[in-house]
Amino acid sequence: MGNADTKLHFRKAVIQLTTKTRPVEATDDAFWDQFWADTSITTQDVFALVPAAEIRAVREESPSNLATLCYKAVERLVQGADSGCPSDKERQVVLNCTRLLTRILPYIFEDADWRGFFWSTVPGAGRAGRLDDDGDDEARPLAESLLLAIANLLFCPDFTVQSHTKNSPDTAEDIQSIDSCEYIWESGVGFAHAPPLNYIHDLNRTELLKLLLTCFSEAMYLPPSSDSKNFNPWVTFFCSSENRHALPLFTSLLNVVCAYDPVGYGFPYNHLLLSDHREQLVGQALQILVVTLEHEGGSAASAALQALNTTTSTSAEEEQEPAGPDNLFVNYLSRIHREEDLSFILKGLARLLNNPLVQTYLPRSTKKIQFHQELLILFWKFCDFNKKFLFFVLKSSDVLDMLVPILFYLNDARADQSRVGLMHIGVFVLLLLSGERNFGVRLNKPYTLRVPMDIPVFTGTHADLLIVIFHKIITSGHQRLQPLFDCLLTIIVNISPYLKSLSMVSANKLLHLLEAFSTPWFLFSNPQNHHLVFFLLEVFNNIIQYQFDGNFNLVYTIIRKRNVFHHLANLPSDAASIQKAMQKKKKSGISRTNSTENESTEGSRPAAPAEPGTLKASLVATPGIDKITEKSQVGVDGTLVAVPHAESPQAGDSSAGAGASDTESNSERDAEVYYKESEAARSRLSSVSSASAWSANPDWVSSWKVKLPLQTIMRLLQVLVPQVEKICIDKGLTDESEILKFLQHGTLVGLLPVPHPILIRKYQANAGTAMWFRTYMWGVIYLRNVDPPIWYDTDIRLFEIQRI
């Protein structure tokens, strides 16, 4: 009954606030205390009892009252942080203020006039136009006071951390003088002591982190912009040296995530019997980490980008702005270097990513985590900002513990248009890894796991698994994945020089892709489609030139499908043939299914499309493959040498000396046409209509046809086909195993053209990918925070929420 009275009392206070037309004085504590001091209500109650319409009404009709409410709530948080919340009543006040601000802040951010309010130094200031009138340098902006109060409260003994002293008023710890590095939440990086689990502390931390995330979410209310100077002021301040808790908080968040084991002791169904408060905290910690690390001021990538963009700037300007504001979270992440710390992080991320793959005899008996997208973003950040971590990941086969779950998610999400973003992040991570030689080498390890995936049963390596799944994505994935085809094939090109022995299954898949992409109507449908053929030919050339000995399965498949290469070499380029091919397309329609799709699979259900009504966040278009990669040649000593862009042949050049490197969209204009379309319209086959009535013509076909790198493959066929045919006739062979045995012991030494240099396309950060990551990350966070629905029904500008 008491709880019902409390809700009623709180609701009356809200009604009073919304109906008062005159400003309520900030000194009227009796009125303002109704919202936090005399009540105890849950987060769900606050969201139910403070409706969106009423917040907006107060914002428009009584702006000074909303300003005072925010000011007073922040004031109480600051008081709580200063006092250390020694009593239960003070802790309850802090929690009530936290919940109320989490509810109100999105409505402050959605109104452009109010966005500057929290950066004002005037207590209870209203419209943005009146801000900064106060000349008092000592007064902190409200936002800074709020962020510092949250940081202090996250290391408040007996509220969010375990006290180190006996419980008595005389020995209470002074929150201003404690060294928060001694109160890190979990053992791991830089902290050996494991504090006892306390679910009350976990709940309180989760509430405060939710408010912190809401503060950072101002970015959601600004339209997409690739301006690198577009910093999030909340993140900038929180991750600066002004926050004395930056290091222990970063370490706490990271350790809580990487130490979490959702299975625990492994009792079946224990997650149904006991509520796991640590899981909520881990999810919130992950989201705070990815948001704070998204901020690019001070990151190596943005520093490099800035150096490129400011080559003409004066030295005086360079001295003033070294590389944007220094983000301590990025700084700390980039400096982690101890082997045991790197191992702890990698094992923690791998354990969590592999969690949904765990199989038991009892259905649904183990907990399945839901924050795999945030984990992939965090793994991406580590690889991008900390090269020591990237080299550590690739140093051993541990990288395969990350690869298998990524491939699992890619395969599982391929038919679900609500998970297009997940597909992109998974492919981007693999593109980043594939730029390193060690990744290709590690893929030669045999694949012995049996993860539940709807793929053909095969015996082979992790490289085979990757190729089989990429083939599945291309042939049976959702149509919106077509812009990813370039990325998928670039990854295969990058690893191809190191693949010692492909299985028959994956060899067939590669040839099937070439067969599909080299059909005349597909090549003539779009100005970019021929690049896919160039990528695949480069894969075959790399394997033949550098790994011929073990790849008899692929060589046999090339011989068996030799007509595909002959047709490519003799591709008609006259106007009549082009028109005939396009007519054929209209009659036959588009078929991307494979004739061998009925093979037995690993026993998993097929990838399913999204349920009707599923919500998804829109994404900005990703830049073209030539914008997000940088070409490097592998030297004789194994080092990478950057290939200058000027050396890349233009798509319209007729010179034949370019060979396999004509796989980028070299024409800037074509790239603009193709990659700047809206996400909804971006597909290879539908973009033709928007490319200003583009149509294939003989000159265009000839310009790239003469550069098809077919010499090596044609030489192989010229040498081996007669030998294979002779054996078949002489021995009357009908069994392919004998032919494979012959090819296994064959050699082409001295018969092939001089090996071409290995060309690797390494991922290169740019403003376009940074913008994509920002929209994707906030879209994930929006959709994952539905209880309570913090941003639901507010005027989000960064992306659109769409119902499938």
PDB file of N, CA, C and O in Angstrom, residues 79-88 90-91 94 153 156-159 175:
ATOM      1  N   GLN A  79      25.667  16.973  -4.297  1.00  0.00           N
ATOM      2  CA  GLN A  79      25.690  16.888  -2.824  1.00  0.00           C
ATOM      3  C   GLN A  79      25.930  15.451  -2.376  1.00  0.00           C
ATOM      4  O   GLN A  79      26.709  15.189  -1.459  1.00  0.00           O
ATOM      5  N   GLY A  80      25.238  14.512  -3.030  1.00  0.00           N
ATOM      6  CA  GLY A  80      25.422  13.094  -2.698  1.00  0.00           C
ATOM      7  C   GLY A  80      26.850  12.648  -2.936  1.00  0.00           C
ATOM      8  O   GLY A  80      27.436  11.914  -2.132  1.00  0.00           O
ATOM      9  N   ALA A  81      27.435  13.097  -4.046  1.00  0.00           N
ATOM     10  CA  ALA A  81      28.820  12.730  -4.368  1.00  0.00           C
ATOM     11  C   ALA A  81      29.789  13.339  -3.357  1.00  0.00           C
ATOM     12  O   ALA A  81      30.767  12.700  -2.946  1.00  0.00           O
ATOM     13  N   ASP A  82      29.505  14.569  -2.925  1.00  0.00           N
ATOM     14  CA  ASP A  82      30.394  15.240  -1.960  1.00  0.00           C
ATOM     15  C   ASP A  82      30.324  14.588  -0.581  1.00  0.00           C
ATOM     16  O   ASP A  82      31.333  14.443   0.106  1.00  0.00           O
ATOM     17  N   SER A  83      29.120  14.178  -0.200  1.00  0.00           N
ATOM     18  CA  SER A  83      28.948  13.620   1.152  1.00  0.00           C
ATOM     19  C   SER A  83      29.317  12.141   1.213  1.00  0.00           C
ATOM     20  O   SER A  83      29.579  11.597   2.287  1.00  0.00           O
ATOM     21  N   GLY A  84      29.316  11.466   0.068  1.00  0.00           N
ATOM     22  CA  GLY A  84      29.604  10.037   0.060  1.00  0.00           C
ATOM     23  C   GLY A  84      28.389   9.183   0.379  1.00  0.00           C
ATOM     24  O   GLY A  84      28.526   7.981   0.643  1.00  0.00           O
ATOM     25  N   CYS A  85      27.202   9.754   0.361  1.00  0.00           N
ATOM     26  CA  CYS A  85      25.936   9.025   0.595  1.00  0.00           C
ATOM     27  C   CYS A  85      26.026   8.090   1.808  1.00  0.00           C
ATOM     28  O   CYS A  85      25.849   6.868   1.677  1.00  0.00           O
ATOM     29  N   PRO A  86      26.297   8.620   3.003  1.00  0.00           N
ATOM     30  CA  PRO A  86      26.450   7.712   4.159  1.00  0.00           C
ATOM     31  C   PRO A  86      25.158   7.037   4.607  1.00  0.00           C
ATOM     32  O   PRO A  86      25.195   5.972   5.198  1.00  0.00           O
ATOM     33  N   SER A  87      24.001   7.633   4.308  1.00  0.00           N
ATOM     34  CA  SER A  87      22.740   7.038   4.792  1.00  0.00           C
ATOM     35  C   SER A  87      21.932   6.458   3.641  1.00  0.00           C
ATOM     36  O   SER A  87      22.094   6.838   2.482  1.00  0.00           O
ATOM     37  N   ASP A  88      21.024   5.544   3.989  1.00  0.00           N
ATOM     38  CA  ASP A  88      20.151   4.936   2.977  1.00  0.00           C
ATOM     39  C   ASP A  88      19.288   5.986   2.294  1.00  0.00           C
ATOM     40  O   ASP A  88      19.013   5.890   1.088  1.00  0.00           O
ATOM     41  N   GLU A  90      19.968   9.147   1.705  1.00  0.00           N
ATOM     42  CA  GLU A  90      20.735   9.911   0.712  1.00  0.00           C
ATOM     43  C   GLU A  90      20.975   9.080  -0.552  1.00  0.00           C
ATOM     44  O   GLU A  90      20.952   9.604  -1.663  1.00  0.00           O
ATOM     45  N   ARG A  91      21.209   7.779  -0.368  1.00  0.00           N
ATOM     46  CA  ARG A  91      21.401   6.913  -1.536  1.00  0.00           C
ATOM     47  C   ARG A  91      20.126   6.855  -2.378  1.00  0.00           C
ATOM     48  O   ARG A  91      20.184   6.845  -3.606  1.00  0.00           O
ATOM     49  N   VAL A  94      19.814   9.993  -4.428  1.00  0.00           N
ATOM     50  CA  VAL A  94      20.714   9.935  -5.592  1.00  0.00           C
ATOM     51  C   VAL A  94      20.101   9.069  -6.696  1.00  0.00           C
ATOM     52  O   VAL A  94      20.091   9.443  -7.873  1.00  0.00           O
ATOM     53  N   LEU A 153      30.300   9.218  -7.862  1.00  0.00           N
ATOM     54  CA  LEU A 153      29.337   8.263  -7.299  1.00  0.00           C
ATOM     55  C   LEU A 153      29.656   6.827  -7.712  1.00  0.00           C
ATOM     56  O   LEU A 153      29.309   5.885  -6.998  1.00  0.00           O
ATOM     57  N   CYS A 156      31.822   5.295  -4.911  1.00  0.00           N
ATOM     58  CA  CYS A 156      31.329   5.734  -3.604  1.00  0.00           C
ATOM     59  C   CYS A 156      31.230   4.519  -2.677  1.00  0.00           C
ATOM     60  O   CYS A 156      30.426   3.608  -2.912  1.00  0.00           O
ATOM     61  N   PRO A 157      32.065   4.458  -1.609  1.00  0.00           N
ATOM     62  CA  PRO A 157      32.048   3.290  -0.709  1.00  0.00           C
ATOM     63  C   PRO A 157      30.660   3.016  -0.150  1.00  0.00           C
ATOM     64  O   PRO A 157      29.916   3.931   0.205  1.00  0.00           O
ATOM     65  N   ASP A 158      30.309   1.728  -0.128  1.00  0.00           N
ATOM     66  CA  ASP A 158      29.035   1.222   0.380  1.00  0.00           C
ATOM     67  C   ASP A 158      27.830   1.589  -0.487  1.00  0.00           C
ATOM     68  O   ASP A 158      26.696   1.271  -0.159  1.00  0.00           O
ATOM     69  N   PHE A 159      28.100   2.266  -1.625  1.00  0.00           N
ATOM     70  CA  PHE A 159      27.022   2.576  -2.563  1.00  0.00           C
ATOM     71  C   PHE A 159      27.292   1.870  -3.896  1.00  0.00           C
ATOM     72  O   PHE A 159      26.437   1.152  -4.419  1.00  0.00           O
ATOM     73  N   ILE A 175      35.063  10.746   0.348  1.00  0.00           N
ATOM     74  CA  ILE A 175      35.008  10.414  -1.079  1.00  0.00           C
ATOM     75  C   ILE A 175      35.941  11.294  -1.907  1.00  0.00           C
ATOM     76  O   ILE A 175      36.395  10.903  -2.979  1.00  0.00           O
TER      77      ILE A 175
END
